[in-house]
Each structure stands twice: as C-alpha cells, then as structure tokens.
XYZ file of C-alpha atoms in Angstrom:
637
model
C 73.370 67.470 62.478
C 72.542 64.615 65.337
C 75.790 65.753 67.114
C 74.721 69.450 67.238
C 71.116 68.090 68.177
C 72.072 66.472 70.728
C 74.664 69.284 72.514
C 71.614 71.841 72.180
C 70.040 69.169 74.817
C 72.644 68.512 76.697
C 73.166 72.206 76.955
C 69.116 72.586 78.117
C 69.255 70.136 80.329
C 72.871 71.717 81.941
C 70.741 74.622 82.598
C 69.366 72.552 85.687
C 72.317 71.987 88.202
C 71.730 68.879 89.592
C 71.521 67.412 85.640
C 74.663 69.511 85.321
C 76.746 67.122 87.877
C 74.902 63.525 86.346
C 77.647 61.030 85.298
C 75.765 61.378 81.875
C 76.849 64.801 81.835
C 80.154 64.428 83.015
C 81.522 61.111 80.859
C 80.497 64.183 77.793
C 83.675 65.814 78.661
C 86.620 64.576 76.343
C 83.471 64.897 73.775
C 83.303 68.731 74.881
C 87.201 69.063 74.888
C 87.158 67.441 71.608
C 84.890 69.694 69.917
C 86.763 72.789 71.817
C 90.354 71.661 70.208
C 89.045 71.007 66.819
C 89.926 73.279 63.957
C 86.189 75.295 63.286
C 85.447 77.735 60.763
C 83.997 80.970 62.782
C 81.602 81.500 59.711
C 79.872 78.175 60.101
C 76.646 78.894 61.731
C 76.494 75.167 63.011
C 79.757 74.937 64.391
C 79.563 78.055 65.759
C 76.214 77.288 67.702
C 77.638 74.190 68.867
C 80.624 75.435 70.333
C 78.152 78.105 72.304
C 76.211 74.526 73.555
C 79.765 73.507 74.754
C 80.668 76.458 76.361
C 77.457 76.353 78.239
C 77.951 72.491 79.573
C 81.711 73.330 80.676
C 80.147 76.301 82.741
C 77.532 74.741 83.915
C 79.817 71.615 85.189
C 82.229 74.196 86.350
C 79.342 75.450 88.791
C 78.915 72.224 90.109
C 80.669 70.479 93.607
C 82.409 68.069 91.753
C 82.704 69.920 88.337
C 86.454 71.787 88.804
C 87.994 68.150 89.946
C 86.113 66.490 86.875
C 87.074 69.001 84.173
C 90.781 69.254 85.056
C 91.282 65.366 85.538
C 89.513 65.231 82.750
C 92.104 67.472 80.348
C 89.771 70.143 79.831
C 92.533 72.693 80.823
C 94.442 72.304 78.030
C 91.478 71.859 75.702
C 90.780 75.607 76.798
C 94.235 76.682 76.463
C 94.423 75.769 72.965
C 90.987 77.078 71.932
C 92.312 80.158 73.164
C 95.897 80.232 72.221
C 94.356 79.523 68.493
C 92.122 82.358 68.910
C 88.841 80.032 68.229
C 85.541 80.631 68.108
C 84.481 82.006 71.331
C 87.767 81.741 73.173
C 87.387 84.542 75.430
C 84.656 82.313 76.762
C 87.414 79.920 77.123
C 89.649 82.553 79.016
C 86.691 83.169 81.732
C 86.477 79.245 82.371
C 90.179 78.935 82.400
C 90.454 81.759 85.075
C 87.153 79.793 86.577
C 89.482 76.453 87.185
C 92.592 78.267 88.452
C 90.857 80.025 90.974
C 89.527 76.626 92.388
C 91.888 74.478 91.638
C 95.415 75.929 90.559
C 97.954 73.353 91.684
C 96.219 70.454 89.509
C 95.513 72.822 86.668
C 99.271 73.704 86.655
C 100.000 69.918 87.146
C 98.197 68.586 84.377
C 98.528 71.645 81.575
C 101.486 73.397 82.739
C 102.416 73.779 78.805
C 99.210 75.029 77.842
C 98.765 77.718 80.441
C 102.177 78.783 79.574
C 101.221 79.090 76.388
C 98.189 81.383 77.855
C 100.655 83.352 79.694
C 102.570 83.911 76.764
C 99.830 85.530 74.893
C 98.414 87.228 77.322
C 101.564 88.874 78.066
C 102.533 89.766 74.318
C 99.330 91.762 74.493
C 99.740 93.374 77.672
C 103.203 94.687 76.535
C 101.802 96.089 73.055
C 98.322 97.173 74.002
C 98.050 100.916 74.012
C 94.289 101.084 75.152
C 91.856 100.211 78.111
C 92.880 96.204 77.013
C 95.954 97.153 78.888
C 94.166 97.970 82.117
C 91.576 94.496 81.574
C 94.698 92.648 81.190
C 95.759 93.871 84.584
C 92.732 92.153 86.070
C 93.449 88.812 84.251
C 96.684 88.205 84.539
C 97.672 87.261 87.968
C 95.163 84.221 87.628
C 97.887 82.794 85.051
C 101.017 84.097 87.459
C 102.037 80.826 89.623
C 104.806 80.614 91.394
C 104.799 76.783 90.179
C 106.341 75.964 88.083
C 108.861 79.073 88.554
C 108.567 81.604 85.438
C 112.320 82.077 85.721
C 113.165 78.655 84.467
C 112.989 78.890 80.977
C 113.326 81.336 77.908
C 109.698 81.434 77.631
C 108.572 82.414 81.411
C 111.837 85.065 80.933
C 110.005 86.541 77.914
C 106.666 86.202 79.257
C 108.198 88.410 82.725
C 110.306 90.459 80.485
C 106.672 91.581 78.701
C 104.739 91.978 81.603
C 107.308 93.829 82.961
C 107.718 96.461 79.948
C 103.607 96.365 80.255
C 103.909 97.358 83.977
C 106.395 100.227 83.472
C 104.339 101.775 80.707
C 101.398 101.954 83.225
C 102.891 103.276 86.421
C 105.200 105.670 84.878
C 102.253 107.537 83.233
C 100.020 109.764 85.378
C 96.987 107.477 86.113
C 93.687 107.634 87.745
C 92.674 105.251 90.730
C 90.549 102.873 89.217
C 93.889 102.151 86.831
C 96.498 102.499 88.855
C 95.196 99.657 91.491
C 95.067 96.529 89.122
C 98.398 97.140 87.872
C 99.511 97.378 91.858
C 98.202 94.391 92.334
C 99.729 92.618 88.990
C 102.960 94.096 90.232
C 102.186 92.604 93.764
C 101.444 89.243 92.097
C 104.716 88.959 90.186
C 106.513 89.900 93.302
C 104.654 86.993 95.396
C 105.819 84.363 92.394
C 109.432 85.576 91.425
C 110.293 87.839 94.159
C 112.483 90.962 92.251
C 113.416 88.212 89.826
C 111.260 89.675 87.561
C 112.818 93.557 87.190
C 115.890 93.466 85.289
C 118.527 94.084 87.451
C 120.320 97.083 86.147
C 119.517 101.071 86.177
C 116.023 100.816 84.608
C 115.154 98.172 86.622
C 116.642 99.543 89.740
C 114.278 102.884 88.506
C 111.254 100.817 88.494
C 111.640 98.937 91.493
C 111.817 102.481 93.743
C 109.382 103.853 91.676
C 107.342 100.527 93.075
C 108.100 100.746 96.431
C 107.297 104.625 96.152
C 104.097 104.249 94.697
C 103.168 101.090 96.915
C 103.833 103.457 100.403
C 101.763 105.977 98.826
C 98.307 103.686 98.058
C 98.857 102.736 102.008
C 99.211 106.090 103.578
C 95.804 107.408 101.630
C 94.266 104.224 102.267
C 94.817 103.856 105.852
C 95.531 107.988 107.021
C 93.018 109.370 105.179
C 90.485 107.336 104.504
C 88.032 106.589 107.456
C 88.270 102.674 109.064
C 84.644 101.871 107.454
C 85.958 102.595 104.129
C 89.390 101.098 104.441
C 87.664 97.458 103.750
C 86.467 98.572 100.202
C 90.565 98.768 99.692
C 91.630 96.133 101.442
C 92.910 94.156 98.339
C 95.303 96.771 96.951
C 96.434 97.551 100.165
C 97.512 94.120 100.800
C 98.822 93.929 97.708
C 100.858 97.099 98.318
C 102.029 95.315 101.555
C 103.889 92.738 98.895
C 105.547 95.231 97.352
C 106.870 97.434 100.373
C 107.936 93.973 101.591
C 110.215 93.682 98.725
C 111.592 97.121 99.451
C 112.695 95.693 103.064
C 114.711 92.777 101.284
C 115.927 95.159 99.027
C 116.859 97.638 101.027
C 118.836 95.149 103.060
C 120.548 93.802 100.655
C 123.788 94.187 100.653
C 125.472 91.482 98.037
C 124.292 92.469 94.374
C 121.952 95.219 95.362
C 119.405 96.652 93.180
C 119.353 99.611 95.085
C 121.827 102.372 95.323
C 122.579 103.883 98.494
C 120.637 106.887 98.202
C 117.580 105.339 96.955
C 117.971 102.979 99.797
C 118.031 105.822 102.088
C 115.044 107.379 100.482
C 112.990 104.461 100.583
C 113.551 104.048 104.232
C 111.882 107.146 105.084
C 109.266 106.651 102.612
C 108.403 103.499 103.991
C 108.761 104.691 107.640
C 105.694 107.263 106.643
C 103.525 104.167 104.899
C 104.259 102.456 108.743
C 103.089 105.065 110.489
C 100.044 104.731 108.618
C 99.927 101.331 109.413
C 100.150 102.184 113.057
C 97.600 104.819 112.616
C 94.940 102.389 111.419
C 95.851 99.432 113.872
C 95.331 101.605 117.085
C 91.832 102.152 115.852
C 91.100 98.928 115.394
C 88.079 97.614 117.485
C 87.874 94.325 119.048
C 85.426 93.387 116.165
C 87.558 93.444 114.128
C 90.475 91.277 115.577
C 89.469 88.397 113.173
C 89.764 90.353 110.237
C 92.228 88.889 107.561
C 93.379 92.357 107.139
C 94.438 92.739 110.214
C 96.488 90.030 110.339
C 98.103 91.071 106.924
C 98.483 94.599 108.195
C 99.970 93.062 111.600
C 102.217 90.671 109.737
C 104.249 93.361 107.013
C 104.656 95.387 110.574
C 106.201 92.408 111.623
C 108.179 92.318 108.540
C 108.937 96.054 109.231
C 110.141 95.567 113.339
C 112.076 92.628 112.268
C 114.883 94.897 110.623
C 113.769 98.162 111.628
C 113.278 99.339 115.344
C 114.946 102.652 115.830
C 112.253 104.731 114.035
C 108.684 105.371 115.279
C 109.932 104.669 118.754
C 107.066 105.754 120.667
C 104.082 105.038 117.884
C 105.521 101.386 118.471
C 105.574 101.456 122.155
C 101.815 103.089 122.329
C 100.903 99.961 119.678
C 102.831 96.752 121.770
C 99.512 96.397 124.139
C 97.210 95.804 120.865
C 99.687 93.490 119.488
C 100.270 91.596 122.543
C 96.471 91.475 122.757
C 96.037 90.420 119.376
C 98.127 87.492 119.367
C 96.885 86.114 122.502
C 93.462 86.523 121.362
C 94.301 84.559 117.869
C 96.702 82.297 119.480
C 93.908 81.133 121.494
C 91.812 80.483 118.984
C 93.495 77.236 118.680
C 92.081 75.042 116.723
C 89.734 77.260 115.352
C 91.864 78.248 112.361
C 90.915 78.497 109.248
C 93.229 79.144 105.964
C 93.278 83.079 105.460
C 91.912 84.707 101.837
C 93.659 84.374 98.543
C 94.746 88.121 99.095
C 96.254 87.415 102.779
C 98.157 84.293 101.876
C 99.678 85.925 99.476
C 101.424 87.974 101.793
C 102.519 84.521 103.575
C 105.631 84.689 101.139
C 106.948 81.583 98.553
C 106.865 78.095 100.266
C 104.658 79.173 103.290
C 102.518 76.361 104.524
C 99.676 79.079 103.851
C 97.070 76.514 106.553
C 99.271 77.331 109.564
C 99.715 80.949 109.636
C 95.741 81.620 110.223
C 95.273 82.494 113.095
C 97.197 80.706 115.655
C 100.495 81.192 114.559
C 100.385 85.297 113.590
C 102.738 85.650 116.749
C 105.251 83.795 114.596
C 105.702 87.258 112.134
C 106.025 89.263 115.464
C 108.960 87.108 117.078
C 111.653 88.580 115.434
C 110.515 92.353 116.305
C 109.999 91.167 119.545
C 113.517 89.971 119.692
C 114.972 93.390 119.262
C 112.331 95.255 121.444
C 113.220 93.103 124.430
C 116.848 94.086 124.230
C 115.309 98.118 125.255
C 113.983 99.009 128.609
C 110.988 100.952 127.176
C 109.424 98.250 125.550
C 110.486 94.978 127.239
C 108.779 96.957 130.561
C 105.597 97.289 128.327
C 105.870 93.636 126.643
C 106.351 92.078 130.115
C 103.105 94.325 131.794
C 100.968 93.321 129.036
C 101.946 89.162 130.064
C 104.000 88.352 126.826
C 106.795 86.077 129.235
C 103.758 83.652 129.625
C 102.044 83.902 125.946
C 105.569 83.588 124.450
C 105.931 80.454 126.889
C 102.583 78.850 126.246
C 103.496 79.481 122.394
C 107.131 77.850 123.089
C 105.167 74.502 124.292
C 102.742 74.242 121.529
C 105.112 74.784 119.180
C 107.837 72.303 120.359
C 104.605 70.121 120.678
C 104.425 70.258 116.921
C 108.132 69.900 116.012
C 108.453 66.847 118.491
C 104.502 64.882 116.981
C 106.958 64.276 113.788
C 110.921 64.357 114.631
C 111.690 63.095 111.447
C 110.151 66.126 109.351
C 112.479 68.879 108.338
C 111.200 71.944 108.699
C 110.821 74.134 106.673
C 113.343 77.447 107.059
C 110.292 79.784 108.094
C 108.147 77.536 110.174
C 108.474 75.465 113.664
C 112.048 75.644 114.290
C 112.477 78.737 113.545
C 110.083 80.066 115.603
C 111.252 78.367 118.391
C 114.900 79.676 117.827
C 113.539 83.573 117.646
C 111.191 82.475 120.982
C 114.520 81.421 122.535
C 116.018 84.742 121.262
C 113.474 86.809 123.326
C 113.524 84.150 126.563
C 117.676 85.111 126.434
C 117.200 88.906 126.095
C 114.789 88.848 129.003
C 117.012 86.386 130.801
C 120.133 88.428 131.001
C 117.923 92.214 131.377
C 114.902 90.919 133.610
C 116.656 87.975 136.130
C 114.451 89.334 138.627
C 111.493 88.131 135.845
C 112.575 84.584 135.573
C 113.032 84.302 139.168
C 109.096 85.274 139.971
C 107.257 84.382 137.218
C 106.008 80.706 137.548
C 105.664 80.522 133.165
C 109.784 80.584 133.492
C 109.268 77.543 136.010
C 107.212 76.004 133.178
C 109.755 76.634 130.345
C 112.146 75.737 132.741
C 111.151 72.259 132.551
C 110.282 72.037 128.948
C 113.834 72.789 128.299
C 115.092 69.965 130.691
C 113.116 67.505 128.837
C 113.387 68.893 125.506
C 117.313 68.725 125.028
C 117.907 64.913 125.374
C 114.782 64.077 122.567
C 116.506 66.869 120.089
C 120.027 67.087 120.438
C 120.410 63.537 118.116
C 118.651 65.199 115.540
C 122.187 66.777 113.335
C 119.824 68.851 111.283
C 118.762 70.765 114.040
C 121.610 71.879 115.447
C 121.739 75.436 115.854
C 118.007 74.873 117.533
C 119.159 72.578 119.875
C 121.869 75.328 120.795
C 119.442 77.607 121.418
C 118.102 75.397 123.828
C 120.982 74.386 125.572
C 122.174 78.175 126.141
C 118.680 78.931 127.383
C 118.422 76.380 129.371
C 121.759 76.761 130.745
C 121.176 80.435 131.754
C 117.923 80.202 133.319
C 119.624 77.262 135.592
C 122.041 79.969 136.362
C 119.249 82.036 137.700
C 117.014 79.058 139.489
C 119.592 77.636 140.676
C 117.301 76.632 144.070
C 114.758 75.252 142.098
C 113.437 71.750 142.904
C 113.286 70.712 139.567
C 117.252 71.436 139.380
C 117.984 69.561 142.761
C 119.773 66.135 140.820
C 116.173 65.015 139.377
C 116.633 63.189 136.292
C 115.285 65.734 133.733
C 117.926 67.803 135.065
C 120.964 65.286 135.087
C 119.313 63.966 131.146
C 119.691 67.709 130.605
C 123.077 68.569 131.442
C 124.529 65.288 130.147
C 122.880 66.823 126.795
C 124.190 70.174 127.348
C 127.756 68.408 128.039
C 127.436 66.606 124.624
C 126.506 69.732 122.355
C 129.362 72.050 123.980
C 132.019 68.464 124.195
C 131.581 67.836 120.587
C 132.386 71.405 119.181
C 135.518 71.414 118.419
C 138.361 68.687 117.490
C 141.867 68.422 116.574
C 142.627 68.032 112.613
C 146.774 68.517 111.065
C 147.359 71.888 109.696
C 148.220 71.106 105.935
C 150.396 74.311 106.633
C 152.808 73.316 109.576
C 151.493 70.038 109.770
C 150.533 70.666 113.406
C 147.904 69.324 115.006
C 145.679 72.664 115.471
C 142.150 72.991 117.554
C 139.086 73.481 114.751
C 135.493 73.274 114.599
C 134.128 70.085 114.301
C 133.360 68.640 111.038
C 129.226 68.186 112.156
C 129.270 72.016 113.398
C 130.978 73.491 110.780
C 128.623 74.319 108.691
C 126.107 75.713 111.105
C 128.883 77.565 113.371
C 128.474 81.055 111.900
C 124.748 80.725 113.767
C 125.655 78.832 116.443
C 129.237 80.452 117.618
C 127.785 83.197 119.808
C 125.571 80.781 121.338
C 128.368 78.250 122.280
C 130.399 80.570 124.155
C 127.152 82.100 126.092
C 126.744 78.327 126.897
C 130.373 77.859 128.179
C 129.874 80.777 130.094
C 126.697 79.673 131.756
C 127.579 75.951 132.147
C 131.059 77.485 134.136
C 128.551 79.535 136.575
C 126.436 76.625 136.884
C 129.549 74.435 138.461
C 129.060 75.650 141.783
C 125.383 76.020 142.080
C 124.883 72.387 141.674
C 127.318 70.020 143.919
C 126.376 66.844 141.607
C 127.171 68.179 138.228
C 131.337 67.827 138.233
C 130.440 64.217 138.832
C 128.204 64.087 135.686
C 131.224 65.839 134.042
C 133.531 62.985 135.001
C 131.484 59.951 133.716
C 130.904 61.951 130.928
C 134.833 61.851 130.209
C 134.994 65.522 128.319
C 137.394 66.316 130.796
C 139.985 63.874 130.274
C 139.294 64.480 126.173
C 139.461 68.368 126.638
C 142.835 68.292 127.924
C 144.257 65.559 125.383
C 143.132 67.925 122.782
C 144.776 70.820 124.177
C 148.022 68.482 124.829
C 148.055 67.849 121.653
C 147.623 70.950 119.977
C 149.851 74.116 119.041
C 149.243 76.482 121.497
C 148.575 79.016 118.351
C 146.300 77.454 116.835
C 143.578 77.867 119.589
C 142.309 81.857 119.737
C 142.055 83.698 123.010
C 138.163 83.498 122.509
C 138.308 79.673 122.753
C 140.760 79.800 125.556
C 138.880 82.253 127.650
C 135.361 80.309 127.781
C 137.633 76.807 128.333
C 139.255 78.284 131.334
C 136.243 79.570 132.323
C 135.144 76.301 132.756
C 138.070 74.387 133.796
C 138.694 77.016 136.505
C 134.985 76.212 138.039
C 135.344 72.456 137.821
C 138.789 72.410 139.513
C 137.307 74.532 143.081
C 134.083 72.833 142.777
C 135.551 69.837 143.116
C 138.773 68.077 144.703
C 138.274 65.206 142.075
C 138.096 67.322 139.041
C 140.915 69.235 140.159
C 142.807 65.880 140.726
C 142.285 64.974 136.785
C 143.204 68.133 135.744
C 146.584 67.839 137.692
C 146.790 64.274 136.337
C 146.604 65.049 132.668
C 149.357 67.964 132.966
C 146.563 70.523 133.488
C 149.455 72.664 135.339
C 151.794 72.595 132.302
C 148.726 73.436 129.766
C 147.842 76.078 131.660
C 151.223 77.243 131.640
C 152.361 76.915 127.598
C 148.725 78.504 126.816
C 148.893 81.409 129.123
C 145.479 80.540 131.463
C 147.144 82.379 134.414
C 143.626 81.978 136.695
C 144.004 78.072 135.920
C 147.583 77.712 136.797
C 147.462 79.637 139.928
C 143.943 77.910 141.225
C 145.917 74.139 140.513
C 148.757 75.491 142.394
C 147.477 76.485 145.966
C 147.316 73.830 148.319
C-alpha cells in the first residue's frame, strides 16, 4: 500500500519537468524497471494503477535532457521489452516508450538490450505476417523503429524468421490493390529493410525475384506522381515516402547490375530500366524547378544524391534532360560545398539514403559532390557535357574539393578509409582530372586551378606512396600527375624544384616496383609477374600503370634532369636484369610495349642512359624480345 502511495507521488510530482530530471527521480529507475518486469495480475486494481504511476515517471523522464541516457544505462530497455514481449499490463504503453528511446538513442539501446528488442522484433513481426486487418497497416508505422542494421538481422535463425515474416507481411500488402494512405507506410517499411539488409531480405528465387520488380515498379511509380504531378509546394508533404522510394529504386540499380547470382532476369532487368528512366525524369523535372530557397533542403540533397546513384551507371538515356540539369548541379554543389563548416548531420529520412556504413556526419552538406563524382566521370568523357561542366567552373570546384579532401585523408595517415569515403573520392576526382586531361589539354594549359592541382600532386605523392593500403590511390596520383607534367611541361614548378624531383623519384618507385621475376612451377623458368604487394590491387590499378609508363616515356624529353634521377634511382640497371633473366614468353606484348616505350626515350634523351643500356646487353634484349624501335635507336652511331 506505501509502495503504491508513494509512486502516485512520484508520478504527481513527474508531472513537473524539472522534478522529472531530480536525481531523486532518476535513482527510482531499477525500482520502475522492477515493478515493469514483475509478473502482475491485470485484474488487480492496485497493481494495475501502479504500473499506470510507472508508466507516467518513465515518460516523463523520457521527456527530459538527460532522461533517454539515464533510462537506457539504466536497463530500462529491456525492462520494456519484456513487459511487452509478456503482453503485461499496459505494454503497448511500453511499445510507445520503447519506440521513444530508439528514436533518441538507438545504438546504446541496441548495445545494451540487443536480446530484448529482438525479442520485440520477433513479435511484432509474427503479427504483421498474420494480421488480416488495419493492425497490419499500424504495424507498418512501428516497425522500422525496431529494424537496425546493428546487429545484422541476417545473422541468426531468429532475425531470418523475423525478415522471412515481415517479408510475407509486405507481399500481402503491395500485391493487393491499396489506397494511398496504406500503400506509403508499407513503402517505407520496405525502404527500411532495404537500408538494413540490402535485398538480403527477399528470398532469392522466383517469388522473391517477383516481389523485388514489383518493388522497384511500385517505388518509380510513388516518385513520378509525387514529383510530375504534384505541384513543388506540395511535394514536401511527401517528402518521406519519396525518399524512401529513392531506397528502393536504388536497390533496383544494384540489382539491375548485377551480374553474378542475379535476382533479376534479363527481361525484368530490361523493364526496370525504362521504368526507372521515367521515375528519373521525374526527378529531373522537379530539380529544374527548384528555387535557390530551397538549395538547403534535405530533400534536395536526397533527390540529388539517388541521381547520382542513377549517372553513376547510367548516362546514355535522358541525354539532353541531363545536359539542361548539369548548371543546377554544378551550382548546387558549389553552393553546399561552400558551406564548409556549416554542416550539420541530414534527417533520419536523408541518412538513410547515405547507404550501410556511411559516416552519416560527413555527407551533409559539404561533401554531396562526393555522390556526383562518379556521373561526372562518365559525362566528362562526352563533348556535350564536359563543354557545359567546364563553362559552369567545375575544373576549379572539383580542384578546390581535391585539396580539402586530401587535406582530410593526410590530418590522419594512419586511418583506413572507409571504401565509400575520402579515398575514394579522391580516386573518382582523379578519374574526371584524367578525362579532361587527355580531351581538354588546351584546359589544363590555361586554367590556373590545374597549376594549383598541379602542385598538390607534386607534394602529395612522396607523403602517400609508403602507405601499401593505398595503393591504387596513389596510382591515381602518379598517372595524373604524370600526364598533366606532360602537358606543363614549361611550368616553373616542373623546372628541377624539389617537389618535382620528390615527385618523380615517387612516380619512379610506384611504376619500378610493379612487377618482379618469380620461377614458373611449370617450366621452372624464371618468368616476369606482378609483384607480390600489387597483386592484389592490379585488376584496379593495371590500366593506370601503363597510362603512367606512357606518360613518364613522354615526359623524358621535356625535362633534361629527369634520366639523371632515373640513374641514381637504379630501375634501369634492375629493369634490364629482370628482363635478362627472364623467358622472353613469359612477358606479354602489353608489358613490352609500355617498357620500350620508356627505354626508347631514356636512351635519346640521354648519352648516359643509352650507355647503361648498351652495358647491360640492352642490344641483345632488344633483340631476343623483338623491341625493333629499341634495337635500331642503340644501334646508330
């Protein structure tokens, strides 16, 4: 009787806030959880009523500043989870303060009561799978509070059961004929799952493959009402689903690029292309009415990023819709990017989109260029657009970007990044500096931003090329900066400075230490391979090393002090031991063609490289591997 006495006045005085957050309030919390987890008899007027007292403390606590940290450190998650899970006395009081927590703090609740909530899930998705009224359609809206991509459903039999229900839930819904107000929370469930367990959750066979059009199909169609139809003042009352529906046509990219273990069969892979090529011409619709208002709009930025998504594999369609939009985008990534410091995290809804393991903190707004890099990449390659990207001053945003970001990656060396973050944006940035390097030399040659990235790249090289991890980015840099010396060749900054020697000693070491001799198991020859520490990253690195070769050979004979560096740095005399030592069939003509290429240069360049070439048999090598330019350069007097 004193107990329930004295939680009717802790509930009364809970009703005041700042009595809600006392510490004599807040040491009452295992003494709340307590009463929460203990067995009660829902016909016992006194329990009952002091359960309701409870319930009121938690949710007043819960409204407090320090209330989510206190409750969850405190184990009130899991005291929830089992008053619900045991179907207590006012546990769907227990669900709303459970979905309460996990929208403030989700990592810690997950941390601390990952069992419990799983139990949640579990139960939540029985009754989503056999509900056959509007509970169905509530459960829609409760759900994806409980869906985290930690710890991964897909790891055990009871997050497989708990996706295989929510999945049979989910096709019962969209394959019936539903109005709006239905049809949008299970979108957005469906969008949820896809966020935590990519297609992991749709079985993967002829159902499943069913479903997951029928998704992408339904998905295109929500965005092409939503944003053709529907005038921009009333887009933002849809902005969730929409985003959400920008999840799911996401998937239908990877899908539809898939090609080992599809889901998809060819002709719904067709099909979905051109449905999704409609839903991104809506898209491009909505953004070309977009005022300058609006630029800080997190739905812009998700509706700029799954375009990204979109350009990145697809640039043949909507040609000229994409052209007429490149000025907006170029505008609208120079305008966030120089927001700078400014940025904040996006919405719940937008980070979402960010996609598993996505620092979600950096992508708002500075870095929304990032999701346009690899579109940009392919659009730079085509005359059309690269003439529009380089009017609208994308050479010197995408150079300014370049710095900042190698800023970041070089503050803390010893970080890996992440696959989708820093270093790969620099790699794609380098991908677009090459494109217009080789189309636009007339560009590089007048713009001073090239001058700029010029020297980033001279200093940049030495500081990254130790790092093994990052090799393939610190080819990128060495075949960019190797090309663009091609092209400002009269620089200053290229004249023998020491940036520039630091830089091609660098470049020396990254194409020297490519390949190496190993014993064919075979013939037991000694044969010409990749080296062990490229291996692994030559199948995104190969294409690079050659264009390097290439560009290092035209570089011989624009700079009169580089054989020299090439002689101290003794690749010469190794290059030829390796070929002297090798079977002549073991090296392909690709290999041979860029190591002529550079040999040849070397030897006219310079009487004392052509000397050491002569020395170390270069005449008979060139001879017994067929490198007829070679052999007849060493032979003229």
């Amino acid at each position: 009787m004193f107990r329930a006495l004295g939680l009717t006045l802790l509930a009364c005085f809970c009703t005041d806030l700042e009595l809600a957050s006392h510490s004599q309030i807040l040491n009452k919390i295992p003494t709340f959880n307590n009463i929460l987890a203990s067995p009660s008899d829902p016909d016992d007027m006194s329990t009952s009523s002091m359960i309701d007292d409870v319930y009121q403390c938690l949710g007043a606590v819960m409204g407090t500043p320090r209330g989510p940290k206190e409750l969850v450190s405190q184990g009130t998650v899991s005291a929830l989870c089992q008053a619900y899970v045991n179907r207590s006395y006012g546990c769907d009081r227990a669900l709303e303060l459970l979905m309460g927590l996990l929208a403030t703090a989700e990592t810690k609740c997950w941390q601390r009561a990952t069992p419990g909530l799983m139990a949640v899930l579990s139960r939540l998705s029985e009754e989503f799978h056999q509900a056959e009224d509007m509970t169905k359609f509530h459960l829609c809206d409760v759900l994806p509070r409980f869906v985290s991509p930690s710890p991964p459903l897909t790891r055990d039999q009871q997050g497989s059961e708990c996706l295989c229900n929510l999945y049979r839930g989910l096709v019962s819904i969209l394959s019936s004929k539903l109005s709006q107000s239905q049809r949008d929370p299970a979108l957005k469930l469906a969008a949820c799952l896809t966020q935590a367990c990519g297609s992991d959750w749709i079985p993967a066979d002829r159902a499943g493959s069913k479903f997951l059009a029928l998704l992408v199909n339904l998905a295109c169609v929500e965005i092409r009402l939503s944003l053709e139809e529907l005038d921009p003042a009333d887009v933002d009352g849809k902005q969730e689903v929409v985003t959400g529906c920008y999840t799911l046509i996401e998937l239908g990219i990877l899908e539809c690029m898939k090609e080992e273990k599809p889901r998809l069969r060819e002709a719904q892979k067709i099909q979905l292309v051109r449905i999704m090529e409609e839903a991104f011409g809506a898209v491009i619709h909505y953004l070309r009415q977009v005022g300058e208002q609006k630029l800080k709009d997190p739905f812009i930025f998700a509706s700029v990023r799954i375009l990204g998504a979109w350009l990145a594999e697809e640039t043949s369609s909507l040609k000229q819709e994409i052209c007429d939009l490149l000025p907006f985008l170029i505008h609208y990534a120079k305008t966030l990017f120089q927001e700078g410091d400014k940025a904040r995290s996006p919405p719940q809804h937008v980070a979402e989109l960010s996609g598993p393991g996505s620092p979600q903190g950096s992508v708002w707004p500075r870095d929304a260029l990032r999701f346009l890099l690899p579109g940009l990449c392919h659009l730079t390659a085509e005359d059309r657009p690269r003439e529009i990207l380089i009017s609208e001053g994308a050479p010197a945003l995408l150079c300014q970007y370049f710095l900042h970001q190698w800023e970041l990656l070089a503050s803390d060396p010893e970080t890996s990044a992440p696959p989708d973050s820093i270093e790969i944006s620099l790699q794609t940035t380098c991908g677009v500096f090459l494109n217009l390097v080789v189309t636009a030399p007339d560009l590089v040659r007048r713009d001073s931003c090239f001058s700029s990235l010029m020297d980033a790249l001279l200093k940049s090289l030495p500081a990254l090329l130790p790092q093994r991890d990052r090799l393939v980015l610190a080819a990128n840099v060495t075949t960019l900066g190797l090309m663009m010396a091609r092209i400002l060749g009269s620089s200053p900054a290229l004249q023998g400075t020491p940036p520039a020697k630091d830089f091609f000693e660098a470049a020396l070491c990254f194409l020297s230490q490519a390949h190496a001799a190993r014993t064919d198991p075979a013939s037991q020859c000694l044969a010409v391979t990749v080296s062990p520490a490229y291996k692994a990253a030559w199948p995104d690195l190969s294409e690079l090393w050659f264009l390097g070769m290439q560009a290092f050979a035209s570089c011989v004979p624009l700079f009169p002090w580089l054989p020299q560096t090439v002689l101290r740095s003794r690749w010469l005399d190794d290059l030829l031991r390796l070929l002297g030592q090798a079977a002549p069939a073991s090296v392909d003509f690709e290999l041979l063609t860029a190591l002529q290429g550079v040999l040849l240069e070397l030897a006219r360049a310079s009487q004392q490289c052509r000397e050491v070439i002569v020395l170390q048999q270069g005449k008979e090598l060139a001879s017994r591997y067929g490198l007829a330019a070679l052999e007849q350069c060493l032979c003229e007097r």
